[in-house]
């Protein structure tokens, strides 16, 4: 009986370790958000679901404004603190079914299932404002950062995975070109 109990304990421990490794492979180590590969998988699934049920799915893509200058001025440890704080704000500013991820570097993304362009605009603007108002203390000083956000929606802007990413990116760069710290909903009329 003791050998059986030990065997069961060992299997439970092995399962927990395997689960932890699987989670580590799917998440970004610094921000604890989903990583880029996991984001791509979730986006594919959400697009299929939206098309199957004739629903919308929106995508926010955001970039921390002037992050390289910020990193150069305050150092990479403070830059890491900023990335962690932005990730925390994202996680607390979205709904339970929304999917936040670190897209890469200082870029983040949020998949918004069953979300129209108008609803996505409200969420994106709320995130932008919360980040702008947050004070980040690095132990020496209080700092603030802003983000430029772009948004695109299936089926309103496209039906294609690569295009929704490209259109959200185009909208994000429009926000940057308009002075940064802005939210832009993709539109063929005003973005080209």
JSON list of C-alpha atoms in Angstrom, two decimals, residues 48-169:
[
{"chain": "A", "resi": 48, "resn": "UNK", "atom": "CA", "xyz": [-13.01, 30.73, -36.32]},
{"chain": "A", "resi": 49, "resn": "UNK", "atom": "CA", "xyz": [-15.53, 31.05, -33.48]},
{"chain": "A", "resi": 50, "resn": "UNK", "atom": "CA", "xyz": [-16.60, 34.55, -34.58]},
{"chain": "A", "resi": 51, "resn": "UNK", "atom": "CA", "xyz": [-17.12, 33.41, -38.16]},
{"chain": "A", "resi": 52, "resn": "UNK", "atom": "CA", "xyz": [-18.97, 30.24, -37.13]},
{"chain": "A", "resi": 53, "resn": "UNK", "atom": "CA", "xyz": [-21.45, 32.13, -34.94]},
{"chain": "A", "resi": 54, "resn": "UNK", "atom": "CA", "xyz": [-21.59, 35.33, -37.02]},
{"chain": "A", "resi": 55, "resn": "UNK", "atom": "CA", "xyz": [-20.08, 37.43, -34.23]},
{"chain": "A", "resi": 56, "resn": "UNK", "atom": "CA", "xyz": [-17.41, 40.11, -33.99]},
{"chain": "A", "resi": 57, "resn": "UNK", "atom": "CA", "xyz": [-13.92, 39.81, -32.62]},
{"chain": "A", "resi": 58, "resn": "UNK", "atom": "CA", "xyz": [-11.79, 42.90, -32.10]},
{"chain": "A", "resi": 59, "resn": "UNK", "atom": "CA", "xyz": [-8.06, 43.23, -31.69]},
{"chain": "A", "resi": 60, "resn": "UNK", "atom": "CA", "xyz": [-6.19, 45.93, -29.78]},
{"chain": "A", "resi": 61, "resn": "UNK", "atom": "CA", "xyz": [-2.52, 46.42, -30.52]},
{"chain": "A", "resi": 62, "resn": "UNK", "atom": "CA", "xyz": [-0.56, 48.88, -28.38]},
{"chain": "A", "resi": 63, "resn": "UNK", "atom": "CA", "xyz": [2.95, 50.17, -28.05]},
{"chain": "A", "resi": 64, "resn": "UNK", "atom": "CA", "xyz": [4.51, 52.03, -25.11]},
{"chain": "A", "resi": 65, "resn": "UNK", "atom": "CA", "xyz": [5.38, 55.51, -26.38]},
{"chain": "A", "resi": 66, "resn": "UNK", "atom": "CA", "xyz": [9.09, 56.43, -26.53]},
{"chain": "A", "resi": 67, "resn": "UNK", "atom": "CA", "xyz": [10.02, 53.23, -24.68]},
{"chain": "A", "resi": 68, "resn": "UNK", "atom": "CA", "xyz": [13.56, 53.07, -26.07]},
{"chain": "A", "resi": 69, "resn": "UNK", "atom": "CA", "xyz": [14.33, 56.60, -24.82]},
{"chain": "A", "resi": 70, "resn": "UNK", "atom": "CA", "xyz": [12.72, 55.70, -21.48]},
{"chain": "A", "resi": 71, "resn": "UNK", "atom": "CA", "xyz": [14.86, 52.56, -21.22]},
{"chain": "A", "resi": 72, "resn": "UNK", "atom": "CA", "xyz": [18.02, 54.50, -22.15]},
{"chain": "A", "resi": 73, "resn": "UNK", "atom": "CA", "xyz": [17.30, 57.22, -19.58]},
{"chain": "A", "resi": 74, "resn": "UNK", "atom": "CA", "xyz": [16.16, 55.12, -16.60]},
{"chain": "A", "resi": 75, "resn": "UNK", "atom": "CA", "xyz": [17.74, 51.73, -17.32]},
{"chain": "A", "resi": 76, "resn": "UNK", "atom": "CA", "xyz": [16.45, 48.31, -18.25]},
{"chain": "A", "resi": 77, "resn": "UNK", "atom": "CA", "xyz": [15.33, 47.40, -14.71]},
{"chain": "A", "resi": 78, "resn": "UNK", "atom": "CA", "xyz": [12.97, 50.37, -14.73]},
{"chain": "A", "resi": 79, "resn": "UNK", "atom": "CA", "xyz": [11.94, 49.43, -18.28]},
{"chain": "A", "resi": 80, "resn": "UNK", "atom": "CA", "xyz": [11.09, 45.94, -17.04]},
{"chain": "A", "resi": 81, "resn": "UNK", "atom": "CA", "xyz": [9.09, 47.47, -14.18]},
{"chain": "A", "resi": 82, "resn": "UNK", "atom": "CA", "xyz": [7.14, 49.54, -16.72]},
{"chain": "A", "resi": 83, "resn": "UNK", "atom": "CA", "xyz": [6.40, 46.46, -18.84]},
{"chain": "A", "resi": 84, "resn": "UNK", "atom": "CA", "xyz": [5.15, 44.61, -15.76]},
{"chain": "A", "resi": 85, "resn": "UNK", "atom": "CA", "xyz": [2.97, 47.55, -14.70]},
{"chain": "A", "resi": 86, "resn": "UNK", "atom": "CA", "xyz": [1.43, 47.93, -18.17]},
{"chain": "A", "resi": 87, "resn": "UNK", "atom": "CA", "xyz": [0.70, 44.18, -18.17]},
{"chain": "A", "resi": 88, "resn": "UNK", "atom": "CA", "xyz": [-0.93, 44.48, -14.74]},
{"chain": "A", "resi": 89, "resn": "UNK", "atom": "CA", "xyz": [-3.10, 47.39, -15.90]},
{"chain": "A", "resi": 90, "resn": "UNK", "atom": "CA", "xyz": [-4.12, 45.45, -19.01]},
{"chain": "A", "resi": 91, "resn": "UNK", "atom": "CA", "xyz": [-5.10, 42.40, -16.97]},
{"chain": "A", "resi": 92, "resn": "UNK", "atom": "CA", "xyz": [-7.20, 44.52, -14.59]},
{"chain": "A", "resi": 93, "resn": "UNK", "atom": "CA", "xyz": [-8.85, 46.62, -17.30]},
{"chain": "A", "resi": 94, "resn": "UNK", "atom": "CA", "xyz": [-10.37, 43.89, -19.43]},
{"chain": "A", "resi": 95, "resn": "UNK", "atom": "CA", "xyz": [-13.23, 41.43, -19.16]},
{"chain": "A", "resi": 96, "resn": "UNK", "atom": "CA", "xyz": [-12.79, 37.84, -18.04]},
{"chain": "A", "resi": 97, "resn": "UNK", "atom": "CA", "xyz": [-13.03, 36.42, -21.59]},
{"chain": "A", "resi": 98, "resn": "UNK", "atom": "CA", "xyz": [-10.62, 38.92, -23.15]},
{"chain": "A", "resi": 99, "resn": "UNK", "atom": "CA", "xyz": [-7.14, 37.64, -23.96]},
{"chain": "A", "resi": 100, "resn": "UNK", "atom": "CA", "xyz": [-4.14, 39.88, -23.18]},
{"chain": "A", "resi": 101, "resn": "UNK", "atom": "CA", "xyz": [-0.67, 39.05, -24.50]},
{"chain": "A", "resi": 102, "resn": "UNK", "atom": "CA", "xyz": [2.78, 40.48, -24.86]},
{"chain": "A", "resi": 103, "resn": "UNK", "atom": "CA", "xyz": [3.16, 40.86, -28.59]},
{"chain": "A", "resi": 104, "resn": "UNK", "atom": "CA", "xyz": [6.88, 41.53, -28.40]},
{"chain": "A", "resi": 105, "resn": "UNK", "atom": "CA", "xyz": [9.28, 44.12, -26.97]},
{"chain": "A", "resi": 106, "resn": "UNK", "atom": "CA", "xyz": [7.12, 46.96, -25.69]},
{"chain": "A", "resi": 107, "resn": "UNK", "atom": "CA", "xyz": [4.04, 45.93, -27.68]},
{"chain": "A", "resi": 108, "resn": "UNK", "atom": "CA", "xyz": [0.96, 44.36, -26.15]},
{"chain": "A", "resi": 109, "resn": "UNK", "atom": "CA", "xyz": [-2.24, 43.04, -27.64]},
{"chain": "A", "resi": 110, "resn": "UNK", "atom": "CA", "xyz": [-5.71, 42.16, -26.40]},
{"chain": "A", "resi": 111, "resn": "UNK", "atom": "CA", "xyz": [-8.14, 39.88, -28.23]},
{"chain": "A", "resi": 112, "resn": "UNK", "atom": "CA", "xyz": [-11.72, 41.01, -27.53]},
{"chain": "A", "resi": 113, "resn": "UNK", "atom": "CA", "xyz": [-14.17, 38.19, -28.38]},
{"chain": "A", "resi": 114, "resn": "UNK", "atom": "CA", "xyz": [-17.74, 39.16, -29.27]},
{"chain": "A", "resi": 115, "resn": "UNK", "atom": "CA", "xyz": [-16.81, 42.84, -29.29]},
{"chain": "A", "resi": 116, "resn": "UNK", "atom": "CA", "xyz": [-17.99, 45.41, -31.82]},
{"chain": "A", "resi": 117, "resn": "UNK", "atom": "CA", "xyz": [-15.81, 48.31, -32.96]},
{"chain": "A", "resi": 118, "resn": "UNK", "atom": "CA", "xyz": [-17.71, 50.70, -30.65]},
{"chain": "A", "resi": 119, "resn": "UNK", "atom": "CA", "xyz": [-17.29, 48.41, -27.63]},
{"chain": "A", "resi": 120, "resn": "UNK", "atom": "CA", "xyz": [-13.61, 47.87, -28.46]},
{"chain": "A", "resi": 121, "resn": "UNK", "atom": "CA", "xyz": [-13.12, 51.64, -28.70]},
{"chain": "A", "resi": 122, "resn": "UNK", "atom": "CA", "xyz": [-14.47, 52.08, -25.17]},
{"chain": "A", "resi": 123, "resn": "UNK", "atom": "CA", "xyz": [-12.21, 49.34, -23.81]},
{"chain": "A", "resi": 124, "resn": "UNK", "atom": "CA", "xyz": [-9.15, 50.64, -25.68]},
{"chain": "A", "resi": 125, "resn": "UNK", "atom": "CA", "xyz": [-9.71, 54.21, -24.53]},
{"chain": "A", "resi": 126, "resn": "UNK", "atom": "CA", "xyz": [-10.22, 53.05, -20.93]},
{"chain": "A", "resi": 127, "resn": "UNK", "atom": "CA", "xyz": [-6.90, 51.14, -21.05]},
{"chain": "A", "resi": 128, "resn": "UNK", "atom": "CA", "xyz": [-5.12, 54.15, -22.57]},
{"chain": "A", "resi": 129, "resn": "UNK", "atom": "CA", "xyz": [-6.41, 56.46, -19.85]},
{"chain": "A", "resi": 130, "resn": "UNK", "atom": "CA", "xyz": [-5.55, 54.06, -17.01]},
{"chain": "A", "resi": 131, "resn": "UNK", "atom": "CA", "xyz": [-1.98, 53.69, -18.26]},
{"chain": "A", "resi": 132, "resn": "UNK", "atom": "CA", "xyz": [-1.63, 57.46, -18.70]},
{"chain": "A", "resi": 133, "resn": "UNK", "atom": "CA", "xyz": [-2.83, 58.12, -15.12]},
{"chain": "A", "resi": 134, "resn": "UNK", "atom": "CA", "xyz": [-0.74, 55.40, -13.44]},
{"chain": "A", "resi": 135, "resn": "UNK", "atom": "CA", "xyz": [2.29, 56.49, -11.46]},
{"chain": "A", "resi": 136, "resn": "UNK", "atom": "CA", "xyz": [5.14, 53.96, -11.57]},
{"chain": "A", "resi": 137, "resn": "UNK", "atom": "CA", "xyz": [7.68, 54.27, -8.78]},
{"chain": "A", "resi": 138, "resn": "UNK", "atom": "CA", "xyz": [11.09, 52.78, -9.50]},
{"chain": "A", "resi": 139, "resn": "UNK", "atom": "CA", "xyz": [12.36, 53.41, -5.95]},
{"chain": "A", "resi": 140, "resn": "UNK", "atom": "CA", "xyz": [13.86, 56.77, -6.89]},
{"chain": "A", "resi": 141, "resn": "UNK", "atom": "CA", "xyz": [11.16, 58.68, -8.70]},
{"chain": "A", "resi": 142, "resn": "UNK", "atom": "CA", "xyz": [7.56, 58.60, -9.83]},
{"chain": "A", "resi": 143, "resn": "UNK", "atom": "CA", "xyz": [7.28, 57.98, -13.55]},
{"chain": "A", "resi": 144, "resn": "UNK", "atom": "CA", "xyz": [4.50, 57.87, -16.11]},
{"chain": "A", "resi": 145, "resn": "UNK", "atom": "CA", "xyz": [4.20, 56.32, -19.54]},
{"chain": "A", "resi": 146, "resn": "UNK", "atom": "CA", "xyz": [1.63, 56.46, -22.30]},
{"chain": "A", "resi": 147, "resn": "UNK", "atom": "CA", "xyz": [0.59, 54.05, -25.02]},
{"chain": "A", "resi": 148, "resn": "UNK", "atom": "CA", "xyz": [-0.56, 54.38, -28.60]},
{"chain": "A", "resi": 149, "resn": "UNK", "atom": "CA", "xyz": [-3.36, 51.92, -29.40]},
{"chain": "A", "resi": 150, "resn": "UNK", "atom": "CA", "xyz": [-4.80, 50.67, -32.67]},
{"chain": "A", "resi": 151, "resn": "UNK", "atom": "CA", "xyz": [-7.87, 48.51, -33.15]},
{"chain": "A", "resi": 152, "resn": "UNK", "atom": "CA", "xyz": [-9.45, 46.47, -35.94]},
{"chain": "A", "resi": 153, "resn": "UNK", "atom": "CA", "xyz": [-12.47, 44.18, -35.98]},
{"chain": "A", "resi": 154, "resn": "UNK", "atom": "CA", "xyz": [-13.67, 41.08, -37.80]},
{"chain": "A", "resi": 155, "resn": "UNK", "atom": "CA", "xyz": [-15.98, 41.20, -39.78]},
{"chain": "A", "resi": 156, "resn": "UNK", "atom": "CA", "xyz": [-16.23, 45.02, -39.92]},
{"chain": "A", "resi": 157, "resn": "UNK", "atom": "CA", "xyz": [-12.73, 45.64, -41.29]},
{"chain": "A", "resi": 158, "resn": "UNK", "atom": "CA", "xyz": [-11.68, 42.23, -42.60]},
{"chain": "A", "resi": 159, "resn": "UNK", "atom": "CA", "xyz": [-12.34, 38.50, -42.37]},
{"chain": "A", "resi": 160, "resn": "UNK", "atom": "CA", "xyz": [-8.67, 37.58, -42.39]},
{"chain": "A", "resi": 161, "resn": "UNK", "atom": "CA", "xyz": [-6.29, 36.92, -39.47]},
{"chain": "A", "resi": 162, "resn": "UNK", "atom": "CA", "xyz": [-3.23, 38.57, -40.99]},
{"chain": "A", "resi": 163, "resn": "UNK", "atom": "CA", "xyz": [-5.25, 41.60, -42.08]},
{"chain": "A", "resi": 164, "resn": "UNK", "atom": "CA", "xyz": [-6.78, 42.18, -38.64]},
{"chain": "A", "resi": 165, "resn": "UNK", "atom": "CA", "xyz": [-3.24, 42.24, -37.21]},
{"chain": "A", "resi": 166, "resn": "UNK", "atom": "CA", "xyz": [-2.02, 44.51, -40.02]},
{"chain": "A", "resi": 167, "resn": "UNK", "atom": "CA", "xyz": [-5.02, 46.84, -39.70]},
{"chain": "A", "resi": 168, "resn": "UNK", "atom": "CA", "xyz": [-4.66, 47.11, -35.90]},
{"chain": "A", "resi": 169, "resn": "UNK", "atom": "CA", "xyz": [-0.95, 47.83, -36.44]}
]
